[in-house]
Short mmCIF file of C-alpha atoms in Angstrom, two decimals:
data_model
loop_
_atom_site.label_atom_id
_atom_site.label_comp_id
_atom_site.label_asym_id
_atom_site.label_seq_id
_atom_site.Cartn_x
_atom_site.Cartn_y
_atom_site.Cartn_z
CA MET A 200 -23.27 -2.96 -39.52
CA ASN A 201 -20.30 -3.63 -41.05
CA ARG A 202 -17.46 -6.14 -40.21
CA LYS A 203 -15.34 -4.18 -37.83
CA GLU A 204 -18.27 -3.37 -35.96
CA GLN A 205 -19.56 -6.81 -35.81
CA GLN A 206 -15.92 -8.12 -34.58
CA ARG A 207 -15.81 -5.21 -32.08
CA ASP A 208 -19.27 -6.00 -30.43
CA MET A 209 -18.70 -9.53 -30.04
CA VAL A 210 -14.95 -8.75 -28.33
CA LEU A 211 -17.26 -6.31 -25.95
CA ASN A 212 -19.66 -8.88 -25.83
CA ARG A 213 -16.84 -11.54 -24.42
CA MET A 214 -15.34 -8.81 -22.13
CA GLU A 215 -18.71 -8.13 -20.58
CA SER A 216 -19.49 -11.75 -19.98
CA ARG A 217 -15.82 -12.44 -18.51
CA GLU A 218 -16.55 -9.15 -16.24
CA LEU A 219 -19.65 -10.96 -14.96
CA THR A 220 -18.54 -14.17 -14.33
CA ALA A 221 -15.68 -12.32 -12.37
CA ALA A 222 -18.42 -10.59 -10.38
CA GLN A 223 -20.50 -13.37 -9.69
CA ALA A 224 -17.17 -15.46 -8.26
CA VAL A 225 -16.63 -12.54 -5.51
CA SER A 226 -18.78 -13.95 -2.34
CA GLU A 227 -21.71 -12.32 -0.97
CA ALA A 228 -19.72 -11.02 2.19
CA VAL A 229 -17.09 -9.55 -0.07
CA ARG A 230 -19.49 -8.02 -2.17
CA GLU A 231 -21.57 -6.37 0.40
CA ARG A 232 -18.73 -5.44 1.86
CA VAL A 233 -17.23 -3.28 -1.26
CA VAL A 234 -20.82 -1.78 -1.81
CA ALA A 235 -21.05 -0.62 1.73
CA LEU A 236 -17.44 0.83 1.22
CA ALA A 237 -18.57 2.70 -1.83
CA ALA A 238 -21.72 4.16 -0.50
CA GLY A 239 -19.91 5.26 2.76
CA PRO A 240 -16.20 6.34 3.19
CA TYR A 241 -14.98 5.66 -0.27
CA ASP A 242 -18.09 7.62 -1.94
CA GLY A 243 -17.09 9.68 -4.73
CA ALA A 244 -14.27 7.76 -5.99
CA SER A 245 -13.92 6.42 -9.35
CA HIS A 246 -13.96 2.29 -10.12
CA THR A 247 -10.37 2.85 -10.48
CA HIS A 248 -9.62 4.41 -7.49
CA LEU A 249 -11.52 2.74 -5.35
CA SER A 250 -10.14 -0.45 -6.64
CA GLU A 251 -6.62 0.91 -5.44
CA LEU A 252 -8.29 2.08 -2.17
CA LEU A 253 -9.98 -1.27 -1.35
CA ALA A 254 -6.60 -2.90 -2.15
CA GLU A 255 -4.34 -0.22 -0.11
CA ARG A 256 -6.58 0.00 2.93
CA GLU A 257 -8.86 -3.07 3.29
CA GLY A 258 -6.96 -6.17 1.23
CA LEU A 259 -9.29 -6.36 -0.75
CA PHE A 260 -7.70 -7.13 -4.40
CA LEU A 261 -10.55 -6.62 -7.49
CA SER A 262 -9.60 -6.01 -10.58
CA ARG A 263 -11.63 -2.46 -11.83
CA SER A 264 -13.83 -3.84 -14.16
CA THR A 265 -14.95 -6.35 -11.38
CA VAL A 266 -15.35 -3.39 -8.72
CA ARG A 267 -17.36 -1.64 -11.70
CA ARG A 268 -19.97 -4.69 -12.45
CA VAL A 269 -20.29 -5.69 -8.71
CA LEU A 270 -21.24 -1.73 -8.22
CA LEU A 271 -23.74 -1.62 -11.13
CA GLN A 272 -25.45 -4.76 -9.94
CA ALA A 273 -25.67 -3.01 -7.00
CA GLY A 274 -27.23 -0.10 -8.40
CA ILE A 275 -24.40 2.30 -7.91
CA LYS A 276 -22.76 4.36 -10.69
CA THR A 277 -19.54 5.94 -11.05
CA PRO A 278 -19.52 9.68 -10.48
CA ARG A 279 -19.86 11.94 -13.13
CA HIS A 280 -17.81 14.54 -11.40
CA ARG A 281 -14.12 15.25 -9.73
CA ARG A 282 -13.92 16.08 -5.77
CA ALA A 283 -12.34 19.38 -5.15
CA PRO A 284 -8.82 18.76 -4.00
CA LYS A 285 -8.23 18.28 -0.56
CA HIS A 286 -5.40 20.90 1.10
CA ARG A 287 -2.86 18.67 2.33
CA ARG A 288 -2.05 18.97 6.54
CA ARG A 289 0.59 17.58 8.29
CA ARG A 290 -0.50 14.14 9.80
CA GLU A 291 -0.71 14.91 14.06
CA ARG A 292 1.65 12.61 15.94
CA TYR A 293 0.48 9.76 17.85
CA PRO A 294 -0.37 10.74 21.50
CA GLN A 295 2.07 8.18 23.40
CA GLU A 296 5.60 6.55 22.67
CA GLY A 297 5.69 3.36 21.26
CA MET A 298 2.59 3.51 19.27
CA MET A 299 3.65 4.06 15.93
CA LEU A 300 7.29 3.42 14.23
CA GLN A 301 8.39 5.22 11.32
CA VAL A 302 11.43 3.33 9.38
CA ASP A 303 13.27 4.69 6.07
CA VAL A 304 16.69 4.31 4.88
CA SER A 305 19.35 7.38 3.86
CA ARG A 306 22.56 5.77 1.74
CA HIS A 307 25.23 8.22 2.35
CA ASP A 308 29.04 8.66 3.18
CA TRP A 309 28.38 8.00 6.66
CA LEU A 310 32.47 7.03 6.96
CA GLN A 311 33.43 10.50 5.21
CA GLY A 312 35.36 9.25 2.66
CA ARG A 313 36.95 6.45 4.91
CA GLY A 314 35.03 3.69 3.47
CA PRO A 315 32.58 2.90 1.26
CA TRP A 316 29.09 4.31 0.89
CA LEU A 317 26.80 2.67 3.29
CA THR A 318 22.72 2.44 3.90
CA LEU A 319 21.44 3.50 7.34
CA ILE A 320 17.92 1.43 8.14
CA GLY A 321 16.87 3.37 11.24
CA GLY A 322 13.29 4.22 12.68
CA ILE A 323 12.07 6.95 15.02
CA ASP A 324 9.32 7.19 17.53
CA ASP A 325 6.32 8.87 15.88
CA ALA A 326 5.14 10.53 19.56
CA THR A 327 8.73 11.73 20.87
CA GLY A 328 10.77 11.67 17.80
CA VAL A 329 13.35 9.43 19.65
CA VAL A 330 15.56 6.84 17.45
CA PRO A 331 15.13 3.63 19.03
CA TYR A 332 17.64 1.26 16.84
CA GLY A 333 19.43 1.44 13.46
CA CYS A 334 21.98 -0.48 11.77
CA PHE A 335 24.11 -0.10 8.62
CA ARG A 336 23.73 -2.36 5.59
CA GLU A 337 25.71 -2.50 2.34
CA GLN A 338 22.51 -1.78 0.76
CA LYS A 339 18.48 -1.66 1.53
CA ASP A 340 17.43 -4.98 2.08
CA SER A 341 14.81 -7.26 3.89
CA TYR A 342 17.65 -8.47 6.13
CA GLY A 343 18.43 -5.17 7.76
CA TYR A 344 14.75 -4.62 8.45
CA MET A 345 14.44 -7.71 10.37
CA LEU A 346 17.69 -6.47 12.56
CA LEU A 347 16.25 -3.04 13.05
CA LEU A 348 12.68 -5.01 14.53
CA GLN A 349 15.04 -7.17 16.29
CA GLY A 350 16.72 -3.97 18.14
CA VAL A 351 13.55 -2.14 18.31
CA ILE A 352 11.94 -4.78 19.97
CA GLN A 353 14.92 -6.01 22.38
CA ARG A 354 14.88 -2.43 23.82
CA LYS A 355 11.52 -0.87 23.70
CA GLY A 356 9.09 -3.71 22.87
CA ILE A 357 6.93 -4.66 19.90
CA PRO A 358 5.47 -1.55 17.95
CA PRO A 359 1.61 -1.73 17.51
CA THR A 360 2.11 0.08 13.94
CA LEU A 361 4.86 0.38 11.39
CA TYR A 362 5.16 3.23 8.90
CA SER A 363 7.00 2.86 6.09
CA ASP A 364 7.42 3.41 2.33
CA ARG A 365 6.02 1.52 -0.66
CA HIS A 366 8.98 -0.43 -1.34
CA SER A 367 8.91 -4.25 -2.43
CA ILE A 368 10.31 -5.37 0.84
CA PHE A 369 6.92 -4.41 2.11
CA THR A 370 4.63 -4.92 -0.56
CA VAL A 371 3.87 -6.69 -3.33
CA SER A 372 2.63 -5.00 -6.54
CA ARG A 373 0.04 -5.97 -8.50
CA SER A 374 1.91 -7.40 -11.09
CA GLN A 375 3.05 -9.87 -8.99
CA TYR A 376 -0.03 -11.33 -8.05
CA GLU A 377 -0.32 -14.93 -9.41
CA THR A 378 -3.69 -15.54 -9.99
CA LEU A 379 -7.19 -14.14 -10.68
CA GLN A 380 -8.40 -16.74 -7.93
CA GLU A 381 -6.46 -15.16 -5.25
CA GLN A 382 -7.52 -11.79 -6.13
CA LEU A 383 -11.26 -12.83 -6.03
CA ALA A 384 -10.62 -14.46 -2.97
CA GLY A 385 -9.02 -11.36 -1.48
CA GLN A 386 -5.50 -12.44 -0.47
CA THR A 387 -3.04 -10.65 -0.07
CA PRO A 388 0.72 -11.84 -1.11
CA GLN A 389 2.87 -11.23 1.62
CA THR A 390 6.61 -10.11 1.49
CA GLN A 391 9.25 -11.79 4.12
CA VAL A 392 9.02 -8.51 6.22
CA SER A 393 5.22 -8.23 6.05
CA ARG A 394 4.92 -11.66 6.87
CA ALA A 395 7.22 -11.20 9.72
CA LEU A 396 5.00 -7.89 11.17
CA ASN A 397 1.48 -9.93 10.54
CA GLU A 398 2.48 -12.52 12.91
CA LEU A 399 4.22 -10.20 15.47
CA GLY A 400 0.79 -8.22 15.40
CA VAL A 401 2.45 -5.29 13.91
CA ARG A 402 -0.14 -3.38 11.49
CA LEU A 403 1.72 -1.99 8.40
CA VAL A 404 0.61 1.11 7.22
CA LEU A 405 2.06 2.22 3.63
CA ALA A 406 3.10 6.09 2.89
CA HIS A 407 1.91 7.46 -0.27
CA SER A 408 4.41 9.76 -0.98
CA PRO A 409 8.02 10.42 0.40
CA GLN A 410 6.24 13.98 2.19
CA ALA A 411 3.98 11.58 4.47
CA LYS A 412 6.95 10.35 6.43
CA GLY A 413 7.95 13.97 7.42
CA ARG A 414 9.67 13.08 10.55
CA ILE A 415 12.16 10.38 9.64
CA GLU A 416 13.14 12.02 5.98
CA ARG A 417 14.00 15.26 8.15
CA LEU A 418 15.85 13.24 10.85
CA TYR A 419 18.03 12.38 7.96
CA LYS A 420 17.76 15.52 6.01
CA THR A 421 17.36 13.26 3.09
CA GLY A 422 14.86 11.29 0.93
CA CYS A 423 17.28 8.82 -0.70
#
């Protein structure tokens, strides 16, 4: 074995040791939950995709390597085949008014040349298509969404579910996670808006694409 191969093996051994330590640091309850999800609703997902699903849908922020190690220790190997792509179909509307509020913004020349461009921050009821409230701001910002929530709650009450895009106003990107300990503990960093929603008991659902928010996109007739 030459020197380069020895160095490579040393690096790989150190990486494996760190992965093992990280996996062991995950609580037994979290490990069991990851294994159950991997063998159940997320069966067939690769380690990378699974780590993303755990973060986005389950609030479990674990690195790909930690997920891999947990599953390998449980005897679950990564799938060797890709699933056939699923046909996209339009999501059914919620059955009752007030159950879900879709929110988005549209930056446009709303004053038709008589003033500056403005950003409309609005919401639409998923079941009925009714717009309960909207407000104009210079830019898309957290305060504007707070005003929107206030207006909706005053007129219609607290919506159980809010459907939004994946803007940093609503979610913290992985690159902003502060510590490995937070990831291993499953702690989800929150923005001002997501914290307010949590305190109100509103479930935040993040769209995976602009097309997923079709109803409010069609209302604005723009993807701005």
